[in-house]
Coordinates of C-alpha atoms and ligand atoms in Angstrom, one line a residue:
X1 CA 170.6 108.8 91.4
X2 CA 170.3 105.1 91.7
X3 CA 169.7 105.4 95.5
X4 CA 167.0 108.0 94.9
X5 CA 165.3 105.6 92.4
X6 CA 165.3 102.8 95.0
X7 CA 164.1 105.1 97.7
X8 CA 161.3 106.3 95.5
X9 CA 160.3 102.8 94.5
X10 CA 160.4 101.8 98.2
X11 CA 158.1 104.6 99.2
X12 CA 155.7 103.8 96.4
X13 CA 155.6 100.2 97.3
X14 CA 154.9 101.1 100.9
X15 CA 151.6 102.8 100.0
X16 CA 148.7 100.6 100.8
X17 CA 150.5 97.5 101.8
X18 CA 152.4 98.1 104.9
X19 CA 150.8 97.6 108.4
X20 CA 153.9 98.8 110.3
X21 CA 156.4 101.3 109.1
X22 CA 159.5 102.1 111.1
X23 CA 161.2 105.2 109.8
X24 CA 164.5 104.6 111.6
X25 CA 167.5 104.6 109.2
X26 CA 167.8 105.9 105.7
X27 CA 165.3 103.4 104.2
X28 CA 161.7 102.9 105.5
X29 CA 161.3 99.5 107.1
X30 CA 158.1 97.5 106.8
X31 CA 157.5 94.9 109.5
X32 CA 154.4 93.3 108.2
X33 CA 153.2 93.4 104.6
X34 CA 149.9 91.9 103.3
X35 CA 150.2 91.0 99.6
X36 CA 148.3 89.0 96.9
X37 CA 151.0 88.2 94.3
X38 CA 154.4 87.9 95.8
X39 CA 156.4 88.8 98.9
X40 CA 160.0 89.0 100.1
X41 CA 161.3 89.4 103.6
X42 CA 165.0 89.8 104.5
X43 CA 167.4 91.5 106.9
X44 CA 167.7 94.7 104.8
X45 CA 165.0 96.9 103.2
X46 CA 167.0 97.4 100.0
X47 CA 167.5 93.7 99.5
X48 CA 163.7 93.1 100.0
X49 CA 163.0 95.8 97.5
X50 CA 165.4 94.3 94.9
X51 CA 163.7 90.9 95.3
X52 CA 160.3 92.6 94.9
X53 CA 161.3 94.3 91.7
X54 CA 162.6 91.0 90.3
X55 CA 159.2 89.4 91.0
X56 CA 157.4 92.3 89.4
X57 CA 159.6 92.1 86.3
X58 CA 158.7 88.5 85.6
X59 CA 161.2 86.7 87.7
X60 CA 160.2 83.8 89.8
X61 CA 160.9 83.2 93.5
X62 CA 164.3 81.6 92.7
X63 CA 165.3 84.5 90.6
X64 CA 164.3 86.9 93.4
X65 CA 166.2 84.8 96.0
X66 CA 169.4 84.9 93.9
X67 CA 169.0 88.7 93.5
X68 CA 168.4 89.1 97.3
X69 CA 171.4 86.9 98.2
X70 CA 173.7 89.0 95.9
X71 CA 172.2 92.3 97.2
X72 CA 172.7 91.3 100.8
X73 CA 176.4 90.7 100.0
X74 CA 176.6 94.5 99.3
X75 CA 174.2 96.1 101.7
X76 CA 174.5 93.7 104.7
X77 CA 178.2 92.9 104.8
X78 CA 178.1 91.5 108.3
X79 CA 176.3 88.4 107.1
X80 CA 175.2 88.8 103.5
X81 CA 177.9 87.4 101.4
X82 CA 179.6 86.0 98.3
X83 CA 182.5 85.0 100.5
X84 CA 180.5 82.5 102.6
X85 CA 177.9 79.9 102.0
X86 CA 174.4 78.8 102.7
X87 CA 171.4 76.6 102.1
X88 CA 168.3 77.0 99.9
X89 CA 165.1 75.1 100.5
X90 CA 162.5 75.5 97.8
X91 CA 159.0 74.2 97.0
X92 CA 158.2 74.8 93.4
X93 CA 154.7 75.3 92.1
X94 CA 154.8 72.0 90.1
X95 CA 155.4 70.1 93.3
X96 CA 159.2 69.7 93.1
X97 CA 161.2 70.3 96.2
X98 CA 164.8 71.5 96.3
X99 CA 167.5 71.4 99.0
X100 CA 170.6 73.2 97.7
X101 CA 173.8 73.0 99.7
X102 CA 176.3 75.7 99.0
X103 CA 178.0 75.4 102.4
X104 CA 181.7 76.3 102.5
X105 CA 184.2 73.4 102.8
X106 CA 187.6 72.9 104.3
X107 CA 190.6 73.7 102.0
X108 CA 192.5 70.8 100.6
X109 CA 195.4 71.6 103.0
X110 CA 193.2 71.6 106.1
X111 CA 193.9 68.9 108.7
X112 CA 192.2 67.7 111.9
X113 CA 194.6 69.4 114.3
X114 CA 195.2 72.6 112.4
X115 CA 193.9 74.7 115.3
X116 CA 195.9 72.9 118.0
X117 CA 199.1 74.8 119.0
X118 CA 202.4 73.2 120.1
X119 CA 201.2 73.1 123.7
X120 CA 198.1 71.1 122.7
X121 CA 195.7 74.1 123.2
X122 CA 192.7 74.5 120.9
X123 CA 193.2 78.0 119.3
X124 CA 189.7 79.4 118.7
X125 CA 191.5 82.7 117.8
X126 CA 192.9 80.9 114.8
X127 CA 189.6 79.3 113.9
X128 CA 187.6 82.5 114.3
X129 CA 189.7 85.4 113.0
X130 CA 191.7 86.1 109.9
X131 CA 192.9 84.1 106.9
X132 CA 193.2 80.6 108.5
X133 CA 189.6 80.7 109.7
X134 CA 188.3 80.8 106.2
X135 CA 186.6 77.9 104.3
X136 CA 186.2 77.7 100.5
X137 CA 183.3 80.0 99.7
X138 CA 180.2 78.4 98.2
X139 CA 177.7 81.2 97.6
X140 CA 178.4 81.9 93.9
X141 CA 178.3 78.2 93.0
X142 CA 175.1 78.0 94.9
X143 CA 173.5 80.9 93.0
X144 CA 174.4 79.3 89.6
X145 CA 173.1 75.9 90.7
X146 CA 169.8 77.7 91.8
X147 CA 169.6 79.6 88.6
X148 CA 168.7 76.3 86.8
X149 CA 165.2 76.9 88.4
X150 CA 165.0 80.6 87.5
X151 CA 163.6 82.4 84.5
X152 CA 165.5 85.6 84.1
X153 CA 169.0 86.0 82.7
X154 CA 171.6 85.9 85.6
X155 CA 172.9 89.3 84.5
X156 CA 169.6 90.9 85.4
X157 CA 169.7 89.3 88.9
X158 CA 173.2 90.5 89.7
X159 CA 172.9 94.0 88.2
X160 CA 171.1 95.6 91.3
X161 CA 174.0 94.4 93.5
X162 CA 176.6 95.7 91.1
X163 CA 174.8 99.1 91.0
X164 CA 174.6 99.3 94.8
X165 CA 178.3 98.3 95.2
X166 CA 179.4 100.8 92.4
X167 CA 177.3 103.8 93.5
X168 CA 177.1 103.0 97.2
X169 CA 174.2 103.1 99.6
X170 CA 173.4 105.3 102.6
X171 CA 174.2 103.7 105.9
X172 CA 172.2 103.9 109.1
X173 CA 173.5 104.9 112.6
X174 CA 173.6 101.2 113.6
X175 CA 175.5 100.2 110.4
X176 CA 178.0 103.1 111.0
X177 CA 178.5 102.0 114.6
X178 CA 179.0 98.4 113.6
X179 CA 181.7 99.3 111.1
X180 CA 183.4 101.5 113.6
X181 CA 183.3 98.9 116.3
X182 CA 185.0 96.4 114.0
X183 CA 187.7 98.8 112.7
X184 CA 190.5 97.3 114.9
X185 CA 189.6 93.7 113.7
X186 CA 189.5 94.9 110.1
X187 CA 192.9 96.5 110.5
X188 CA 194.4 93.5 112.2
X189 CA 193.1 91.0 109.6
X190 CA 193.8 92.7 106.3
X191 CA 197.0 93.3 104.4
X192 CA 195.8 96.4 102.5
X193 CA 193.2 99.2 102.6
X194 CA 189.5 98.0 102.5
X195 CA 186.2 99.7 101.8
X196 CA 184.9 99.1 105.3
X197 CA 187.6 101.3 107.0
X198 CA 187.6 105.1 106.4
X199 CA 191.0 106.6 106.6
X200 CA 189.8 110.1 107.4
X201 CA 187.3 109.7 110.2
X202 CA 184.8 107.3 111.7
X203 CA 181.7 106.3 109.8
X204 CA 178.5 108.2 110.6
X205 CA 174.9 107.9 109.9
X206 CA 174.1 109.1 106.3
X207 CA 177.5 108.3 104.9
X208 CA 177.5 106.4 101.6
X209 CA 179.3 103.0 101.6
X210 CA 180.9 102.5 98.1
X211 CA 182.5 99.2 97.2
X212 CA 184.2 99.6 93.8
X213 CA 186.3 96.5 94.1
X214 CA 183.3 94.4 95.0
X215 CA 181.4 95.9 92.0
X216 CA 184.3 94.8 89.7
X217 CA 184.1 91.3 91.2
X218 CA 180.4 91.1 90.6
X219 CA 180.9 92.2 87.0
X220 CA 183.4 89.4 86.4
X221 CA 180.7 87.0 87.7
X222 CA 178.1 88.7 85.5
X223 CA 180.3 88.4 82.4
X224 CA 182.0 85.0 83.0
X225 CA 179.5 83.0 85.1
X226 CA 180.7 81.0 88.1
X227 CA 184.2 80.8 86.5
X228 CA 184.3 84.6 86.9
X229 CA 184.6 83.8 90.6
X230 CA 186.2 80.4 90.9
X231 CA 188.7 80.5 88.0
X232 CA 189.5 84.2 87.4
X233 CA 191.2 87.2 88.6
X234 CA 188.9 87.0 91.7
X235 CA 190.3 83.5 92.4
X236 CA 193.8 84.9 92.1
X237 CA 193.0 87.8 94.5
X238 CA 191.6 85.3 97.1
X239 CA 194.7 83.1 96.9
X240 CA 197.1 86.0 97.0
X241 CA 195.4 87.3 100.1
X242 CA 195.5 83.8 101.7
X243 CA 199.3 83.6 101.0
X244 CA 199.9 87.0 102.5
X245 CA 198.0 86.1 105.7
X246 CA 198.7 82.4 106.3
X247 CA 195.4 81.1 104.9
X248 CA 195.1 77.8 103.1
X249 CA 192.7 78.2 100.2
X250 CA 194.3 77.4 96.8
X251 CA 193.4 77.9 93.2
X252 CA 192.6 74.2 93.0
X253 CA 190.2 74.4 96.0
X254 CA 188.3 77.1 94.3
X255 CA 188.2 75.3 90.9
X256 CA 187.0 72.1 92.6
X257 CA 184.2 73.7 94.7
X258 CA 180.7 72.4 93.8
X259 CA 177.3 73.2 95.2
X260 CA 175.2 70.1 95.8
X261 CA 171.5 69.4 95.4
X262 CA 170.6 67.0 98.2
X263 CA 167.4 65.0 98.9
X264 CA 165.2 67.3 101.0
X265 CA 164.4 66.3 104.5
X266 CA 160.7 65.9 104.9
X267 CA 158.4 64.6 107.6
X268 CA 154.8 65.0 108.8
X269 CA 154.0 67.1 111.9
X270 CA 150.4 66.8 113.0
X271 CA 148.5 67.5 109.8
X272 CA 151.4 69.5 108.2
X273 CA 154.3 68.5 106.0
X274 CA 157.7 70.0 106.9
X275 CA 160.3 70.5 104.2
X276 CA 163.7 71.4 105.6
X277 CA 167.5 71.2 105.1
X278 CA 169.3 67.8 105.4
X279 CA 172.9 67.3 106.5
X280 CA 175.4 69.0 106.5
X281 CA 173.0 71.2 108.4
X282 CA 171.9 69.7 111.7
X283 CA 169.1 72.2 111.7
X284 CA 166.5 70.1 109.8
X285 CA 167.1 66.9 111.7
X286 CA 167.0 68.8 115.1
X287 CA 163.8 70.4 114.0
X288 CA 162.3 67.0 113.1
X289 CA 163.4 65.5 116.5
X290 CA 162.1 68.4 118.5
X291 CA 158.7 68.6 116.8
X292 CA 158.2 64.8 117.0
X293 CA 159.1 64.8 120.7
X294 CA 156.3 67.3 121.5
X295 CA 153.8 66.2 118.8
X296 CA 150.3 65.8 120.3
X297 CA 151.6 65.9 123.9
X298 CA 148.9 67.3 126.3
X299 CA 151.4 69.8 127.7
X300 CA 151.3 71.7 124.4
X301 CA 147.6 72.5 125.0
X302 CA 148.7 74.8 127.8
X303 CA 149.8 77.3 125.2
X304 CA 152.6 79.7 124.5
X305 CA 155.0 80.4 127.3
X306 CA 153.1 78.2 129.7
X307 CA 155.3 76.3 132.2
X308 CA 154.1 72.9 131.0
X309 CA 154.7 73.5 127.3
X310 CA 157.9 75.4 127.8
X311 CA 159.4 72.6 130.0
X312 CA 158.4 69.9 127.5
X313 CA 160.0 71.9 124.7
X314 CA 163.2 72.6 126.7
X315 CA 163.6 68.9 127.3
X316 CA 163.1 68.1 123.6
X317 CA 165.7 70.7 122.8
X318 CA 168.2 69.2 125.3
X319 CA 167.8 65.7 123.9
X320 CA 168.0 66.8 120.2
X321 CA 171.2 68.8 120.8
X322 CA 172.8 65.9 122.6
X323 CA 172.3 63.8 119.5
X324 CA 173.7 66.6 117.3
X325 CA 176.9 66.4 119.3
X326 CA 177.4 62.7 118.8
X327 CA 176.1 61.8 115.4
X328 CA 176.0 64.7 113.0
X329 CA 178.4 65.9 110.3
X330 CA 179.0 66.1 106.6
X331 CA 177.1 63.1 105.0
X332 CA 179.8 62.8 102.3
X333 CA 182.3 62.0 105.1
X334 CA 180.3 60.4 108.0
X335 CA 177.3 58.1 108.0
X336 CA 174.6 60.0 109.9
X337 CA 171.8 57.7 111.1
X338 CA 169.1 60.1 110.0
X339 CA 166.2 57.7 109.8
X340 CA 167.0 56.1 113.2
X341 CA 167.3 59.5 114.8
X342 CA 163.9 60.5 113.5
X343 CA 162.1 57.3 114.1
X344 CA 159.1 57.3 116.4
X345 CA 160.3 54.5 118.7
X346 CA 163.7 56.2 119.1
X347 CA 162.2 59.6 120.0
X348 CA 159.7 58.0 122.4
X349 CA 162.6 56.3 124.1
X350 CA 164.5 59.6 124.3
X351 CA 161.6 61.2 126.2
X352 CA 160.9 58.2 128.5
X353 CA 162.8 59.7 131.4
X354 CA 161.0 63.1 131.0
X355 CA 159.4 64.2 134.2
X356 CA 156.8 66.9 134.1
X357 CA 157.7 69.6 136.7
X358 CA 161.3 68.4 137.2
X359 CA 164.3 69.7 135.3
X360 CA 166.3 67.1 133.3
X361 CA 170.0 66.8 133.6
X362 CA 172.5 67.0 130.8
X363 CA 175.2 65.1 132.8
X364 CA 173.1 61.9 132.4
X365 CA 173.2 62.2 128.6
X366 CA 176.1 60.7 126.6
X367 CA 178.5 63.5 125.7
X368 CA 179.4 64.7 122.2
X369 CA 180.0 68.2 120.9
X370 CA 178.1 71.4 120.6
X371 CA 180.4 73.4 118.4
X372 CA 180.4 77.1 119.0
X373 CA 178.5 78.9 116.3
X374 CA 178.1 82.6 116.0
X375 CA 174.7 84.3 116.2
X376 CA 175.5 86.2 113.0
X377 CA 173.9 84.7 109.9
X378 CA 171.0 85.9 107.8
X379 CA 167.8 84.5 106.5
X380 CA 165.3 85.5 103.8
X381 CA 162.0 84.1 102.3
X382 CA 160.4 84.7 98.9
X383 CA 157.1 83.6 97.3
X384 CA 156.0 84.4 93.8
X385 CA 152.6 84.7 92.0
X386 CA 152.8 81.0 90.9
X387 CA 153.3 79.8 94.5
X388 CA 157.0 79.0 94.2
X389 CA 158.5 79.3 97.7
X390 CA 162.1 79.8 98.6
X391 CA 163.7 79.8 102.1
X392 CA 167.4 80.7 102.3
X393 CA 169.8 80.9 105.2
X394 CA 173.2 82.2 104.4
X395 CA 176.3 83.1 106.5
X396 CA 179.8 84.2 106.9
X397 CA 179.6 82.6 110.4
X398 CA 180.8 85.5 112.5
X399 CA 179.7 89.1 112.0
X400 CA 181.9 90.2 109.0
X401 CA 183.2 86.6 108.9
X402 CA 186.9 86.4 109.6
X403 CA 187.1 90.2 109.1
X404 CA 189.5 89.6 106.1
X405 CA 188.6 91.0 102.7
X406 CA 189.7 88.9 99.7
X407 CA 192.3 91.5 98.7
X408 CA 191.3 93.5 95.6
X409 CA 188.2 91.4 95.1
X410 CA 186.6 93.6 97.8
X411 CA 184.4 91.1 99.7
X412 CA 184.6 89.7 103.2
X413 CA 185.6 86.1 103.7
X414 CA 184.0 83.7 106.1
X415 CA 185.3 82.2 109.4
X416 CA 183.2 79.0 108.9
X417 CA 186.1 76.7 109.8
X418 CA 185.1 77.4 113.5
X419 CA 181.9 75.4 112.9
X420 CA 184.0 72.2 112.8
X421 CA 184.9 70.6 116.2
X422 CA 188.4 72.0 116.3
X423 CA 189.6 69.6 118.9
X424 CA 187.5 66.4 119.1
X425 CA 187.3 64.8 122.5
X426 CA 188.3 67.9 124.5
X427 CA 186.0 70.5 126.0
X428 CA 186.0 73.7 123.9
X429 CA 185.9 77.2 125.2
X430 CA 182.2 76.9 125.9
X431 CA 182.5 73.7 128.0
X432 CA 181.2 71.5 125.2
X433 CA 183.0 68.2 124.4
X434 CA 184.0 67.2 120.9
X435 CA 183.2 64.1 118.9
X436 CA 184.6 62.9 115.6
X437 CA 181.7 63.2 113.2
X438 CA 182.4 66.9 112.8
X439 CA 186.2 66.8 112.9
X440 CA 188.1 68.7 110.2
X441 CA 189.1 66.9 107.0
X442 CA 190.2 68.3 103.6
X443 CA 187.1 69.3 101.5
X444 CA 184.7 68.4 104.2
X445 CA 181.7 70.6 105.0
X446 CA 181.5 71.9 108.6
X447 CA 178.3 71.0 110.4
X448 CA 175.7 73.8 110.4
X449 CA 172.5 74.6 112.4
X450 CA 170.9 76.6 109.6
X451 CA 167.3 75.6 109.1
X452 CA 165.6 77.1 106.1
X453 CA 162.1 75.5 106.2
X454 CA 158.8 75.4 104.4
X455 CA 155.6 74.1 106.0
X456 CA 152.8 72.7 103.8
X457 CA 149.2 72.3 104.8
X458 CA 147.0 70.0 102.6
X459 CA 150.0 69.9 100.2
X460 CA 150.0 73.7 99.7
X461 CA 152.5 76.2 101.0
X462 CA 151.5 77.4 104.5
X463 CA 154.7 78.9 106.1
X464 CA 158.1 79.9 104.8
X465 CA 160.4 80.3 107.8
X466 CA 164.0 80.6 109.0
X467 CA 166.3 82.7 111.1
X468 CA 170.0 83.4 111.9
X469 CA 171.3 82.7 115.4
X470 CA 173.9 79.8 115.4
X471 CA 172.6 77.0 117.6
X472 CA 169.5 79.0 118.4
X473 CA 168.4 78.6 114.8
X474 CA 166.7 75.2 115.1
X475 CA 165.1 76.1 118.4
X476 CA 163.8 79.4 117.1
X477 CA 162.4 77.7 114.0
X478 CA 160.8 75.0 116.2
X479 CA 159.2 77.6 118.4
X480 CA 158.0 79.8 115.6
X481 CA 156.3 76.8 114.0
X482 CA 154.6 75.5 117.1
X483 CA 153.7 79.1 118.1
X484 CA 151.4 79.0 115.0
X485 CA 150.4 75.3 114.6
X486 CA 149.9 74.5 118.3
X487 CA 149.6 77.8 120.2
X488 CA 147.6 79.6 117.5
X489 CA 149.6 82.8 117.6
X490 CA 149.4 85.2 114.7
X491 CA 152.5 85.1 112.4
X492 CA 153.5 88.5 113.8
X493 CA 153.4 87.3 117.4
X494 CA 154.9 83.9 116.5
X495 CA 158.0 85.9 115.2
X496 CA 158.2 88.6 117.8
X497 CA 157.1 87.0 121.1
X498 CA 160.1 86.2 123.3
X499 CA 161.8 82.8 122.8
X500 CA 163.9 80.4 124.9
X501 CA 166.8 78.1 124.1
X502 CA 168.4 75.0 125.5
X503 CA 171.3 73.2 123.7
X504 CA 172.1 70.4 126.1
X505 CA 175.5 71.9 127.1
X506 CA 175.8 74.3 128.8
X507 CA 172.9 72.9 130.9
X508 CA 170.9 76.1 131.3
X509 CA 167.9 77.7 129.7
X510 CA 168.3 81.0 128.0
X511 CA 165.2 83.2 128.2
X512 CA 164.8 86.1 125.9
X513 CA 164.2 89.6 127.4
X514 CA 160.4 89.9 128.0
X515 CA 159.7 86.2 128.6
X516 CA 157.0 85.6 131.1
X517 CA 158.2 86.2 134.7
X518 CA 155.8 83.7 136.2
X519 CA 157.0 80.9 133.8
X520 CA 160.6 81.8 134.7
X521 CA 159.7 81.4 138.4
X522 CA 158.0 78.0 137.6
X523 CA 161.1 76.8 135.6
X524 CA 163.4 77.8 138.5
X525 CA 161.1 75.9 140.9
X526 CA 161.5 72.8 138.6
X527 CA 165.2 73.0 139.0
X528 CA 166.3 74.8 135.8
X529 CA 169.2 77.2 135.7
X530 CA 168.1 80.4 133.9
X531 CA 170.2 82.8 131.9
X532 CA 168.9 86.0 130.4
X533 CA 169.6 86.9 126.8
X534 CA 168.9 90.2 125.0
X535 CA 167.6 88.6 121.8
X536 CA 167.1 85.2 120.2
X537 CA 167.0 85.0 116.4
X538 CA 165.8 87.3 113.8
X539 CA 163.1 85.2 112.3
X540 CA 161.4 85.9 109.0
X541 CA 158.1 84.3 108.0
X542 CA 155.8 84.4 105.1
X543 CA 152.4 82.9 106.0
X544 CA 150.0 81.9 103.2
X545 CA 146.3 82.0 104.0
X546 CA 143.9 79.5 102.4
X547 CA 142.6 82.3 100.0
X548 CA 146.2 82.9 98.9
X549 CA 146.7 86.1 100.9
X550 CA 150.4 86.5 101.8
X551 CA 151.5 87.9 105.2
X552 CA 155.2 88.7 105.2
X553 CA 156.6 89.3 108.7
X554 CA 160.0 90.8 109.3
X555 CA 161.4 90.2 112.8
X556 CA 161.1 93.3 115.1
X557 CA 164.5 92.6 116.6
X558 CA 166.5 94.2 113.8
X559 CA 166.0 96.4 110.7
X560 CA 164.6 93.5 108.8
X561 CA 162.0 94.5 106.3
X562 CA 159.2 92.9 104.2
X563 CA 158.0 93.8 100.7
X564 CA 155.1 92.6 98.6
X565 CA 152.6 93.4 95.9
Ligands
LIG601 N1 177.6 79.4 111.0 C1 176.3 79.2 111.5 C2 175.7 77.9 111.0 O1 176.1 77.4 109.9 O2 174.9 77.3 111.7

């Protein structure tokens, strides 16, 4: 009944607004929506629809963002979460900016060498799978911290997620396949039956995924607030599961967890103002460095995917990622020289050895660490009728996190501990070398690349942007912004045109499928090693025209969907 109501509302909302409808899967997907009052774009059509109904029912963009985050925890269990963490960047209509950090942190019993075995080997299997991989979840603390800026009662924001968990939602062929593919990992990493594994047969398209235990967990949050998660039966379930599987999270860790409002990272780029996430995400600072290294450079006039502009951007990406390796970590634990790393003289000196037409070389750059990060994260944007803008990137790290459900609490836990440098000073499985700024310490937050961003033009919201994609997050956000501000692509093209990625180490350029063949040949001739990737990012954008028209664009690479009115 509930599903039918949603489906009907979704179809009604499509009428007249959608420019692209993809009918794959049980729910229609809208790739581009033009709207006047408010818009939402997220990785799942049901989540976008829930956000839209909150806006239409008098909620502001923060309310809608909370409802979307909670709904994604039900309908997008691979990355949507209450067992992980994230970052929210907001620009409120009265001019206030908000950077909310609800990143997971290391448990109190964590230690620097916890993933080194008795032979001295770094065990990425321990940091990526199962109970020991799990950091203290931050999402629910983040949602209550955000709610200070909302208008509607929290119970109204969480109810759609409760209903979808309780009554279930119909899954697509891709979702069924993904759950089936992960079955072995679910079975290995759980100590009891979980909603994501069917005992009778494999999942198939059209099945309904019901999550009764998750619904009960969400009801405890609805009825008891953040304590309903951090100091309740849910907390006991998490800790019992940890004890059964060798994880470290304690009741005290959960009780102590706090979301933190941080001073937003802001800087000018050309005539725009960029608002983005500060540490413990490296994403905002990398974005600042990359944009400032290419700002007003003549090569950028050559346009999207030109050899000259692409090479310049690759070299900016290389240098920014080398700095990430050495300097960046949780600001509550290490002093990150943010101002110095963003200063014009420093960035000019970084690009001094840039040679147009000749590939740079990562061997000549002082080594640090590029920690492995999974591609699996999710991003969403919201804008409301008053012009409040919210940009959120949230993650379990890996797809389905550590594959462990928090016992009878019914939700998947993160494997965010792998975002630390698990063995500082020693090459990791990807050939990157570790530094100390991002070493593990009790209660420390692991370095992230998530880059939720808002771009202002003449002081007014112009773009809301972000993406999943691990270390490709800052480079995808960088490219999406310059695609619009420098290369004058439409928001739809800026999102969907093929992207590229360089992260210092390994010293190669990843080109997304469909990237210009002639530019690839030119890059090879300059001396770059080229790798081919199927997809880079799943970028969501809301562009705001000077007359206030909203263009919400959902990335064509997935089943992401926009909604608006
Ligand atoms: N786990 C992905 C990130 O935080 O960047």
